[in-house]
């Protein structure tokens, strides 16, 4: 059974489903005002891995991730660009989905937009005022953080210590520094919707309460996001639901930060600055591999060096996929993706995979398992034992696919020139005669022609370099 660290309790606990066989999860999505950054990429990948693993384990997953399309940052950018907030939000939302597609993140089951839920948010704010959990000031409506007995739960701090640590703005009229805006009255020229307190827009913390409860219902299974969202954003969501008497998320999951490892991220220095840049400069799967090699609660270092290293590791995995493909498809040439038709994946490898994932998503152990299994399968294939190598190869395909790492088995065979095929045939003959000097010499000649030489169970295989 899957165990995950729960931010609310500070312990690793079983993920208990509201309905057996189903998982309802809500992950806070982006505010669309600029290019997706590396931190966005990480949370999207971490929760994509969780979602795919749940699906692989047989759960039906309802995955909701919102688009914040009304926000101060969007309004500021629209003003700077002499355009409307709508235009800014629409453009950057398209960029967001493009980036998600490139890194192989599955689209959410539902992707609610804040602007489609304004009336529901107004109703929630009115309800909070009626219940005495919110109050009206000159510039809008505020939530009273003392209305919730355990406010501060997700910060793992008491209300008193949060208040003591908060910065107080002198012209802040809020009753407490931990109180937060539910409704902001509009200044001239800002986007605005009608409300009983005047035209304005919702505060950021309200949309996710309304959208998660609407699409997933009370007491949904899991709420997630980056660690920076635990407090105040998630705590403020939780406080609103509690104050309305609505059971909220049963489990809270947060992923760690991205570190850029001392390297300056700058276009002028020729390295990447955001997720789109990273995908332009490296195999887009490299980021998923980096994320998988780190535990989701630990920092992940993203730099030119770590991305290059991950790209090399992917090349090794792809080479393995190409080598295994003929063994897994009874010799058929057109194996692509993670196909493993006809061969039963090694059960011990799959058991180890599930055990590691169930232990709070120990993906670093999973990647160790993958590379160890690759080495074992290669050794067996080298020794001519294809029958023993194939189940291991199939297990590698299954595990990689379960965490969303798609291997490239090289579906379309490029046309190999006849003279190179002849050199490859001579090389196989030399190897069969244990004349390795001649075999190496032939390999060098093939490589000099721009082709990559690989040893497969069927002998020398060539692909364009
Ligand atoms: Zn949220």
Short mmCIF file of C-alpha atoms in Angstrom, two decimals, residues 1-3 48-58 292 345-371 373 392 394-405:
data_model
loop_
_atom_site.label_atom_id
_atom_site.label_comp_id
_atom_site.label_asym_id
_atom_site.label_seq_id
_atom_site.Cartn_x
_atom_site.Cartn_y
_atom_site.Cartn_z
CA UNK A 1 0.00 0.00 0.00
CA UNK A 2 1.22 3.45 -0.89
CA UNK A 3 2.59 5.44 2.05
CA UNK A 48 2.63 13.25 -12.76
CA UNK A 49 4.86 10.45 -11.45
CA UNK A 50 2.51 9.92 -8.49
CA UNK A 51 -0.53 9.93 -10.75
CA UNK A 52 0.99 7.48 -13.23
CA UNK A 53 2.08 5.15 -10.43
CA UNK A 54 -1.44 5.15 -8.95
CA UNK A 55 -2.84 4.35 -12.41
CA UNK A 56 -0.25 1.60 -12.88
CA UNK A 57 -1.31 0.17 -9.49
CA UNK A 58 -4.91 0.00 -10.69
CA UNK A 292 13.22 10.81 -10.48
CA UNK A 345 8.45 -8.87 -17.17
CA UNK A 346 10.63 -10.18 -14.36
CA UNK A 347 8.31 -10.28 -11.29
CA UNK A 348 11.10 -9.66 -8.76
CA UNK A 349 12.01 -6.38 -10.46
CA UNK A 350 8.36 -5.27 -10.49
CA UNK A 351 8.03 -6.19 -6.78
CA UNK A 352 11.10 -4.11 -5.91
CA UNK A 353 9.68 -1.25 -7.94
CA UNK A 354 6.33 -1.28 -6.11
CA UNK A 355 8.01 -1.61 -2.71
CA UNK A 356 10.21 1.45 -3.38
CA UNK A 357 7.31 3.54 -4.68
CA UNK A 358 5.04 2.55 -1.79
CA UNK A 359 7.75 3.80 0.60
CA UNK A 360 6.97 7.51 0.16
CA UNK A 361 7.83 7.44 -3.58
CA UNK A 362 11.46 6.38 -3.27
CA UNK A 363 12.21 7.14 -6.92
CA UNK A 364 16.02 7.30 -6.41
CA UNK A 365 15.82 3.61 -5.40
CA UNK A 366 13.66 2.97 -8.48
CA UNK A 367 16.25 4.51 -10.79
CA UNK A 368 19.02 2.48 -9.11
CA UNK A 369 16.87 -0.59 -9.73
CA UNK A 370 16.45 0.36 -13.41
CA UNK A 371 20.16 0.84 -14.04
CA UNK A 373 18.61 -4.30 -14.11
CA UNK A 392 14.67 -8.15 -17.31
CA UNK A 394 10.68 -6.12 -20.30
CA UNK A 395 10.68 -5.14 -16.60
CA UNK A 396 12.82 -2.09 -17.39
CA UNK A 397 10.29 -1.05 -20.04
CA UNK A 398 7.38 -1.50 -17.62
CA UNK A 399 9.02 0.40 -14.75
CA UNK A 400 10.12 3.29 -16.96
CA UNK A 401 6.67 3.59 -18.48
CA UNK A 402 5.01 3.48 -15.04
CA UNK A 403 6.96 6.61 -14.02
CA UNK A 404 6.45 8.29 -17.39
CA UNK A 405 9.98 7.82 -18.74
#
